[in-house]
Amino acid sequence: MTHLIDTFTSVLHQSALKPRRLIVAFSGGVDSRVLLELASQYAKSHDIECCAVHVHHGLSKNADLWAEQCQTWCDALSIPLAIERVLLDLNSGESVEKLARDARYHAFKQHIQYGDVLVTGQHIDDQVETFLLALKRGSGPKGLSSMAKVMPFCDAHIVRPLLSVTRTEIEVAAHDMGLTWVEDESNQDVRFDRNFIRHQVTPVLTERWPSFRESVSRSAQLCAEQELLLDELLESHFQQALGDSQSLSIEALSQHSDLLRARLLRMWLSHCNQSMPSKKQLKLIWDEVACAQADANPKLVLNDVEVRRFNHHLYIVKETKDLSCWHADVVLGDNLELPDSLGKLQLMLSSNDAVSNGRNSQNFSLKDTSGVLRITFNPEGLSAHPIGRGHSRKLKKLFQEYQVPSWLRRRTPILMDGDRVIAVLGLFVDKDYQGQDCEVLWSK
């Protein structure tokens, strides 16, 4: 136990992080069971809060029992436990391992706050398995760098303090401390790739080469260092290509070789917190999105986002709802919550100093109002005459003139007076409503 708490403490101190809270990823297995004890001891000695999160996948008939047992162990240590139940789409075509992993980290995100440290129980044997799985997939240095001891996560960090410790050392420590833990029966099922490596590959390799785990860990570290060095050397090129709204300049990319361009695309996706694409997907981003015909509106789906092109730039666009049919009446003094996390609107007389001069505010007049005020997102068939323009135009053309990307044209609120456009928020006010009497503020 002394060896493990020293390792745990050393990793946290070397990371230079000062955790506001420790959040333990707590499955109830032997690794996380020991991790919980170490985190509890560290939190007490450093006077910080310690919490735990258990993810209930529902894949085993024993899942409810495991959750109850985890609650008992946390109660004994006075550690608050959150139990997150997740549903996996087993018909998605993805492996159960990936679905479960993605669901776990999504669940952890719900409990992470700024300054927290999420500690997980992966050890050097897990690192070997991750390395060999990446090798099996034909991964490059990024994938072969496997798991980092410290990495950003949301507004916090993930720390893997036991990554240099073997599974055997953890089990010995658990026995020495008199701990009990749950045994996931699926861990013996060699139909799963990781279990196959664990039970049938790694034992043979370590019997032949006893230092094989340490060698793999060193190779993973070297790959990680190479990746960091490449990023450092190419940072100036990346910053030159990076545009507004996290877009990427196609013109800047076109000035580089295929290899360098592919690297910049990977850096961009990482910068936008996206998972790394395959070599084939990278080629599709360039060939079918960046280099599509000028009048095309190309897109490529990557996981739950789209890579889109607009105005000679590439954009990452998250999947959004179709808001064409959404509308709502609004009256002066109202606060209106917009759908799909688009923020809220405040509509009031301009004399109200609470929102006056707001960054996203627009002033207008309702002296000639003729109908009920409402908000819509559907520009179909609508025309407007922006103040300062010579004539009216269809909103479709105005969106183009105001350089609004195609995927935002039905996500931009339109303030209507009956069937007449008062304003397109963030863009313009119609000349018939020119004035300073009223104000609309769009808080995104």
PDB file of C-alpha atoms in Angstrom, residues 217-437:
ATOM      1  CA  SER A 217       5.305   1.435 -22.145  1.00  0.00           C
ATOM      2  CA  ARG A 218       8.576   3.046 -23.238  1.00  0.00           C
ATOM      3  CA  SER A 219       7.620   2.755 -26.929  1.00  0.00           C
ATOM      4  CA  ALA A 220       4.229   4.332 -26.195  1.00  0.00           C
ATOM      5  CA  GLN A 221       5.978   7.178 -24.403  1.00  0.00           C
ATOM      6  CA  LEU A 222       8.370   7.715 -27.325  1.00  0.00           C
ATOM      7  CA  CYS A 223       5.434   7.821 -29.737  1.00  0.00           C
ATOM      8  CA  ALA A 224       3.706  10.366 -27.515  1.00  0.00           C
ATOM      9  CA  GLU A 225       6.861  12.504 -27.411  1.00  0.00           C
ATOM     10  CA  GLN A 226       7.152  12.352 -31.201  1.00  0.00           C
ATOM     11  CA  GLU A 227       3.562  13.510 -31.530  1.00  0.00           C
ATOM     12  CA  LEU A 228       4.189  16.430 -29.176  1.00  0.00           C
ATOM     13  CA  LEU A 229       7.332  17.394 -31.082  1.00  0.00           C
ATOM     14  CA  LEU A 230       5.510  17.349 -34.429  1.00  0.00           C
ATOM     15  CA  ASP A 231       2.732  19.496 -33.020  1.00  0.00           C
ATOM     16  CA  GLU A 232       5.282  21.947 -31.635  1.00  0.00           C
ATOM     17  CA  LEU A 233       7.145  22.199 -34.952  1.00  0.00           C
ATOM     18  CA  LEU A 234       3.932  22.656 -36.949  1.00  0.00           C
ATOM     19  CA  GLU A 235       2.129  24.996 -34.562  1.00  0.00           C
ATOM     20  CA  SER A 236       2.959  28.117 -36.593  1.00  0.00           C
ATOM     21  CA  HIS A 237       1.603  26.510 -39.784  1.00  0.00           C
ATOM     22  CA  PHE A 238      -1.530  25.466 -37.919  1.00  0.00           C
ATOM     23  CA  GLN A 239      -2.143  28.951 -36.498  1.00  0.00           C
ATOM     24  CA  GLN A 240      -1.762  30.445 -39.981  1.00  0.00           C
ATOM     25  CA  ALA A 241      -4.444  28.089 -41.303  1.00  0.00           C
ATOM     26  CA  LEU A 242      -6.812  28.473 -38.340  1.00  0.00           C
ATOM     27  CA  GLY A 243      -9.604  30.956 -39.003  1.00  0.00           C
ATOM     28  CA  ASP A 244     -12.589  32.424 -37.203  1.00  0.00           C
ATOM     29  CA  SER A 245     -15.082  30.082 -35.491  1.00  0.00           C
ATOM     30  CA  GLN A 246     -12.416  27.339 -35.372  1.00  0.00           C
ATOM     31  CA  SER A 247     -12.490  27.025 -39.173  1.00  0.00           C
ATOM     32  CA  LEU A 248      -9.512  25.955 -41.282  1.00  0.00           C
ATOM     33  CA  SER A 249      -8.346  27.782 -44.401  1.00  0.00           C
ATOM     34  CA  ILE A 250      -8.424  25.607 -47.515  1.00  0.00           C
ATOM     35  CA  GLU A 251      -6.055  28.019 -49.274  1.00  0.00           C
ATOM     36  CA  ALA A 252      -3.480  27.650 -46.487  1.00  0.00           C
ATOM     37  CA  LEU A 253      -3.788  23.852 -46.593  1.00  0.00           C
ATOM     38  CA  SER A 254      -3.333  23.783 -50.368  1.00  0.00           C
ATOM     39  CA  GLN A 255       0.147  25.278 -50.019  1.00  0.00           C
ATOM     40  CA  HIS A 256       1.499  22.172 -48.261  1.00  0.00           C
ATOM     41  CA  SER A 257       2.393  18.627 -49.243  1.00  0.00           C
ATOM     42  CA  ASP A 258      -0.117  15.807 -48.807  1.00  0.00           C
ATOM     43  CA  LEU A 259       1.659  14.582 -45.668  1.00  0.00           C
ATOM     44  CA  LEU A 260       1.828  17.992 -44.005  1.00  0.00           C
ATOM     45  CA  ARG A 261      -1.751  18.830 -44.984  1.00  0.00           C
ATOM     46  CA  ALA A 262      -2.982  15.565 -43.450  1.00  0.00           C
ATOM     47  CA  ARG A 263      -1.106  16.397 -40.253  1.00  0.00           C
ATOM     48  CA  LEU A 264      -2.667  19.868 -40.081  1.00  0.00           C
ATOM     49  CA  LEU A 265      -6.113  18.343 -40.553  1.00  0.00           C
ATOM     50  CA  ARG A 266      -5.433  15.979 -37.650  1.00  0.00           C
ATOM     51  CA  MET A 267      -4.237  18.868 -35.499  1.00  0.00           C
ATOM     52  CA  TRP A 268      -7.404  20.779 -36.378  1.00  0.00           C
ATOM     53  CA  LEU A 269      -9.688  17.877 -35.464  1.00  0.00           C
ATOM     54  CA  SER A 270      -7.827  17.408 -32.184  1.00  0.00           C
ATOM     55  CA  HIS A 271      -8.080  21.155 -31.525  1.00  0.00           C
ATOM     56  CA  CYS A 272     -11.852  20.823 -32.011  1.00  0.00           C
ATOM     57  CA  ASN A 273     -11.957  17.873 -29.550  1.00  0.00           C
ATOM     58  CA  GLN A 274     -12.795  15.335 -32.247  1.00  0.00           C
ATOM     59  CA  SER A 275     -11.568  11.749 -32.409  1.00  0.00           C
ATOM     60  CA  MET A 276      -8.882  10.994 -34.955  1.00  0.00           C
ATOM     61  CA  PRO A 277     -10.098   9.989 -38.431  1.00  0.00           C
ATOM     62  CA  SER A 278      -8.746   7.142 -40.509  1.00  0.00           C
ATOM     63  CA  LYS A 279      -6.340   7.760 -43.387  1.00  0.00           C
ATOM     64  CA  LYS A 280      -9.255   7.188 -45.777  1.00  0.00           C
ATOM     65  CA  GLN A 281     -11.422   9.738 -43.984  1.00  0.00           C
ATOM     66  CA  LEU A 282      -8.640  12.324 -44.120  1.00  0.00           C
ATOM     67  CA  LYS A 283      -8.393  11.860 -47.869  1.00  0.00           C
ATOM     68  CA  LEU A 284     -12.188  12.254 -48.201  1.00  0.00           C
ATOM     69  CA  ILE A 285     -12.110  15.507 -46.208  1.00  0.00           C
ATOM     70  CA  TRP A 286      -9.684  16.971 -48.722  1.00  0.00           C
ATOM     71  CA  ASP A 287     -10.932  15.398 -51.955  1.00  0.00           C
ATOM     72  CA  GLU A 288     -14.703  15.496 -51.430  1.00  0.00           C
ATOM     73  CA  VAL A 289     -15.191  18.480 -49.127  1.00  0.00           C
ATOM     74  CA  ALA A 290     -12.306  20.930 -49.543  1.00  0.00           C
ATOM     75  CA  CYS A 291     -11.876  20.309 -53.286  1.00  0.00           C
ATOM     76  CA  ALA A 292     -15.544  19.867 -54.247  1.00  0.00           C
ATOM     77  CA  GLN A 293     -16.935  21.994 -57.081  1.00  0.00           C
ATOM     78  CA  ALA A 294     -17.344  25.670 -56.278  1.00  0.00           C
ATOM     79  CA  ASP A 295     -21.166  25.568 -56.409  1.00  0.00           C
ATOM     80  CA  ALA A 296     -21.436  22.433 -54.240  1.00  0.00           C
ATOM     81  CA  ASN A 297     -22.451  22.266 -50.580  1.00  0.00           C
ATOM     82  CA  PRO A 298     -20.285  19.297 -49.526  1.00  0.00           C
ATOM     83  CA  LYS A 299     -20.187  17.571 -46.170  1.00  0.00           C
ATOM     84  CA  LEU A 300     -18.603  14.491 -44.625  1.00  0.00           C
ATOM     85  CA  VAL A 301     -20.014  12.804 -41.518  1.00  0.00           C
ATOM     86  CA  LEU A 302     -17.425  11.967 -38.845  1.00  0.00           C
ATOM     87  CA  ASN A 303     -18.959  10.266 -35.826  1.00  0.00           C
ATOM     88  CA  ASP A 304     -21.553  12.755 -34.537  1.00  0.00           C
ATOM     89  CA  VAL A 305     -20.274  15.826 -36.417  1.00  0.00           C
ATOM     90  CA  GLU A 306     -19.997  16.966 -40.018  1.00  0.00           C
ATOM     91  CA  VAL A 307     -17.053  18.504 -41.839  1.00  0.00           C
ATOM     92  CA  ARG A 308     -18.495  21.296 -44.012  1.00  0.00           C
ATOM     93  CA  ARG A 309     -17.065  23.882 -46.407  1.00  0.00           C
ATOM     94  CA  PHE A 310     -17.992  27.538 -46.623  1.00  0.00           C
ATOM     95  CA  ASN A 311     -16.194  30.554 -48.044  1.00  0.00           C
ATOM     96  CA  HIS A 312     -12.969  28.582 -48.660  1.00  0.00           C
ATOM     97  CA  HIS A 313     -12.818  27.292 -45.101  1.00  0.00           C
ATOM     98  CA  LEU A 314     -13.529  23.941 -43.450  1.00  0.00           C
ATOM     99  CA  TYR A 315     -15.846  23.846 -40.433  1.00  0.00           C
ATOM    100  CA  ILE A 316     -16.791  21.281 -37.803  1.00  0.00           C
ATOM    101  CA  VAL A 317     -20.584  21.307 -37.521  1.00  0.00           C
ATOM    102  CA  LYS A 318     -22.334  19.432 -34.738  1.00  0.00           C
ATOM    103  CA  GLU A 319     -25.501  17.528 -35.506  1.00  0.00           C
ATOM    104  CA  THR A 320     -28.457  19.845 -34.984  1.00  0.00           C
ATOM    105  CA  LYS A 321     -32.228  19.649 -35.065  1.00  0.00           C
ATOM    106  CA  ASP A 322     -34.305  20.920 -37.984  1.00  0.00           C
ATOM    107  CA  LEU A 323     -35.970  24.054 -36.621  1.00  0.00           C
ATOM    108  CA  SER A 324     -37.931  24.953 -39.754  1.00  0.00           C
ATOM    109  CA  CYS A 325     -41.278  24.250 -38.090  1.00  0.00           C
ATOM    110  CA  TRP A 326     -40.465  25.913 -34.771  1.00  0.00           C
ATOM    111  CA  HIS A 327     -42.023  29.308 -34.017  1.00  0.00           C
ATOM    112  CA  ALA A 328     -43.192  31.183 -30.931  1.00  0.00           C
ATOM    113  CA  ASP A 329     -45.114  34.363 -30.214  1.00  0.00           C
ATOM    114  CA  VAL A 330     -43.257  37.041 -28.272  1.00  0.00           C
ATOM    115  CA  VAL A 331     -44.352  40.292 -26.629  1.00  0.00           C
ATOM    116  CA  LEU A 332     -42.472  43.253 -25.208  1.00  0.00           C
ATOM    117  CA  GLY A 333     -40.999  42.387 -21.831  1.00  0.00           C
ATOM    118  CA  ASP A 334     -40.723  38.698 -22.709  1.00  0.00           C
ATOM    119  CA  ASN A 335     -37.744  36.421 -22.210  1.00  0.00           C
ATOM    120  CA  LEU A 336     -37.973  33.642 -24.773  1.00  0.00           C
ATOM    121  CA  GLU A 337     -35.961  30.435 -24.486  1.00  0.00           C
ATOM    122  CA  LEU A 338     -34.872  29.288 -27.932  1.00  0.00           C
ATOM    123  CA  PRO A 339     -34.734  25.603 -28.893  1.00  0.00           C
ATOM    124  CA  ASP A 340     -31.703  23.344 -29.303  1.00  0.00           C
ATOM    125  CA  SER A 341     -29.413  25.316 -26.965  1.00  0.00           C
ATOM    126  CA  LEU A 342     -29.529  28.474 -29.099  1.00  0.00           C
ATOM    127  CA  GLY A 343     -29.837  30.738 -26.071  1.00  0.00           C
ATOM    128  CA  LYS A 344     -32.628  33.162 -25.244  1.00  0.00           C
ATOM    129  CA  LEU A 345     -34.164  36.388 -26.520  1.00  0.00           C
ATOM    130  CA  GLN A 346     -35.155  39.461 -24.565  1.00  0.00           C
ATOM    131  CA  LEU A 347     -37.568  41.887 -26.206  1.00  0.00           C
ATOM    132  CA  MET A 348     -38.172  45.224 -24.478  1.00  0.00           C
ATOM    133  CA  LEU A 349     -38.305  48.983 -24.707  1.00  0.00           C
ATOM    134  CA  SER A 350     -34.879  50.523 -25.272  1.00  0.00           C
ATOM    135  CA  SER A 351     -35.191  52.583 -22.105  1.00  0.00           C
ATOM    136  CA  ASN A 352     -34.576  49.431 -20.104  1.00  0.00           C
ATOM    137  CA  ASP A 353     -30.901  49.817 -19.124  1.00  0.00           C
ATOM    138  CA  ALA A 354     -30.579  46.155 -18.159  1.00  0.00           C
ATOM    139  CA  VAL A 355     -29.868  45.124 -21.713  1.00  0.00           C
ATOM    140  CA  SER A 356     -29.113  48.458 -23.370  1.00  0.00           C
ATOM    141  CA  ASN A 357     -26.036  48.422 -25.580  1.00  0.00           C
ATOM    142  CA  GLY A 358     -25.834  44.640 -25.404  1.00  0.00           C
ATOM    143  CA  ARG A 359     -23.255  43.112 -27.731  1.00  0.00           C
ATOM    144  CA  ASN A 360     -25.874  41.098 -29.647  1.00  0.00           C
ATOM    145  CA  SER A 361     -28.673  43.639 -29.433  1.00  0.00           C
ATOM    146  CA  GLN A 362     -30.548  45.406 -32.226  1.00  0.00           C
ATOM    147  CA  ASN A 363     -32.769  48.455 -32.011  1.00  0.00           C
ATOM    148  CA  PHE A 364     -35.968  48.923 -33.979  1.00  0.00           C
ATOM    149  CA  SER A 365     -39.360  50.648 -33.901  1.00  0.00           C
ATOM    150  CA  LEU A 366     -42.851  49.169 -33.664  1.00  0.00           C
ATOM    151  CA  LYS A 367     -44.782  52.364 -34.509  1.00  0.00           C
ATOM    152  CA  ASP A 368     -46.348  50.724 -37.548  1.00  0.00           C
ATOM    153  CA  THR A 369     -46.883  47.244 -36.162  1.00  0.00           C
ATOM    154  CA  SER A 370     -49.639  45.279 -37.867  1.00  0.00           C
ATOM    155  CA  GLY A 371     -49.697  41.845 -36.268  1.00  0.00           C
ATOM    156  CA  VAL A 372     -48.550  39.488 -33.555  1.00  0.00           C
ATOM    157  CA  LEU A 373     -44.801  39.435 -32.999  1.00  0.00           C
ATOM    158  CA  ARG A 374     -43.214  36.036 -33.345  1.00  0.00           C
ATOM    159  CA  ILE A 375     -39.886  34.257 -33.814  1.00  0.00           C
ATOM    160  CA  THR A 376     -39.285  31.803 -36.623  1.00  0.00           C
ATOM    161  CA  PHE A 377     -36.252  30.033 -38.060  1.00  0.00           C
ATOM    162  CA  ASN A 378     -37.699  29.359 -41.504  1.00  0.00           C
ATOM    163  CA  PRO A 379     -36.623  31.931 -44.117  1.00  0.00           C
ATOM    164  CA  GLU A 380     -38.545  30.206 -46.908  1.00  0.00           C
ATOM    165  CA  GLY A 381     -40.424  32.737 -49.031  1.00  0.00           C
ATOM    166  CA  LEU A 382     -39.492  35.708 -46.833  1.00  0.00           C
ATOM    167  CA  SER A 383     -38.004  38.979 -48.083  1.00  0.00           C
ATOM    168  CA  ALA A 384     -36.557  41.987 -46.284  1.00  0.00           C
ATOM    169  CA  HIS A 385     -35.061  45.400 -47.016  1.00  0.00           C
ATOM    170  CA  PRO A 386     -32.101  45.905 -44.658  1.00  0.00           C
ATOM    171  CA  ILE A 387     -31.395  49.465 -43.512  1.00  0.00           C
ATOM    172  CA  GLY A 388     -28.836  51.017 -45.857  1.00  0.00           C
ATOM    173  CA  ARG A 389     -29.637  48.712 -48.778  1.00  0.00           C
ATOM    174  CA  GLY A 390     -31.131  49.927 -52.050  1.00  0.00           C
ATOM    175  CA  HIS A 391     -33.929  47.393 -52.316  1.00  0.00           C
ATOM    176  CA  SER A 392     -35.482  44.314 -50.761  1.00  0.00           C
ATOM    177  CA  ARG A 393     -34.249  40.796 -51.418  1.00  0.00           C
ATOM    178  CA  LYS A 394     -35.184  37.260 -50.524  1.00  0.00           C
ATOM    179  CA  LEU A 395     -33.689  36.139 -47.202  1.00  0.00           C
ATOM    180  CA  LYS A 396     -31.957  33.312 -49.049  1.00  0.00           C
ATOM    181  CA  LYS A 397     -29.942  35.882 -51.024  1.00  0.00           C
ATOM    182  CA  LEU A 398     -29.382  38.088 -47.989  1.00  0.00           C
ATOM    183  CA  PHE A 399     -27.945  35.180 -46.009  1.00  0.00           C
ATOM    184  CA  GLN A 400     -25.472  34.661 -48.831  1.00  0.00           C
ATOM    185  CA  GLU A 401     -24.562  38.353 -48.934  1.00  0.00           C
ATOM    186  CA  TYR A 402     -24.058  38.462 -45.166  1.00  0.00           C
ATOM    187  CA  GLN A 403     -21.780  35.393 -45.399  1.00  0.00           C
ATOM    188  CA  VAL A 404     -23.950  33.153 -43.215  1.00  0.00           C
ATOM    189  CA  PRO A 405     -22.940  29.477 -43.619  1.00  0.00           C
ATOM    190  CA  SER A 406     -25.659  27.272 -45.053  1.00  0.00           C
ATOM    191  CA  TRP A 407     -26.026  25.200 -41.860  1.00  0.00           C
ATOM    192  CA  LEU A 408     -26.757  28.347 -39.803  1.00  0.00           C
ATOM    193  CA  ARG A 409     -29.423  29.791 -42.078  1.00  0.00           C
ATOM    194  CA  ARG A 410     -32.199  27.881 -40.350  1.00  0.00           C
ATOM    195  CA  ARG A 411     -30.661  28.395 -36.912  1.00  0.00           C
ATOM    196  CA  THR A 412     -30.748  32.199 -36.992  1.00  0.00           C
ATOM    197  CA  PRO A 413     -33.825  33.743 -35.293  1.00  0.00           C
ATOM    198  CA  ILE A 414     -36.071  35.907 -37.467  1.00  0.00           C
ATOM    199  CA  LEU A 415     -38.279  38.436 -35.657  1.00  0.00           C
ATOM    200  CA  MET A 416     -41.602  38.780 -37.469  1.00  0.00           C
ATOM    201  CA  ASP A 417     -44.456  41.277 -37.351  1.00  0.00           C
ATOM    202  CA  GLY A 418     -47.273  39.199 -38.748  1.00  0.00           C
ATOM    203  CA  ASP A 419     -45.911  38.147 -42.136  1.00  0.00           C
ATOM    204  CA  ARG A 420     -43.316  40.956 -42.320  1.00  0.00           C
ATOM    205  CA  VAL A 421     -39.667  40.646 -41.270  1.00  0.00           C
ATOM    206  CA  ILE A 422     -38.634  43.086 -38.524  1.00  0.00           C
ATOM    207  CA  ALA A 423     -35.084  41.811 -38.132  1.00  0.00           C
ATOM    208  CA  VAL A 424     -32.814  38.856 -38.672  1.00  0.00           C
ATOM    209  CA  LEU A 425     -31.017  38.665 -35.354  1.00  0.00           C
ATOM    210  CA  GLY A 426     -27.332  39.390 -35.489  1.00  0.00           C
ATOM    211  CA  LEU A 427     -27.557  40.617 -39.103  1.00  0.00           C
ATOM    212  CA  PHE A 428     -29.915  43.502 -39.857  1.00  0.00           C
ATOM    213  CA  VAL A 429     -33.164  45.385 -39.192  1.00  0.00           C
ATOM    214  CA  ASP A 430     -35.684  46.017 -41.975  1.00  0.00           C
ATOM    215  CA  LYS A 431     -35.927  49.678 -43.043  1.00  0.00           C
ATOM    216  CA  ASP A 432     -39.684  49.787 -42.266  1.00  0.00           C
ATOM    217  CA  TYR A 433     -38.834  49.188 -38.596  1.00  0.00           C
ATOM    218  CA  GLN A 434     -35.918  51.605 -38.343  1.00  0.00           C
ATOM    219  CA  GLY A 435     -35.855  53.329 -34.959  1.00  0.00           C
ATOM    220  CA  GLN A 436     -34.656  53.202 -31.383  1.00  0.00           C
ATOM    221  CA  ASP A 437     -37.896  52.514 -29.492  1.00  0.00           C
TER     222      ASP A 437
END
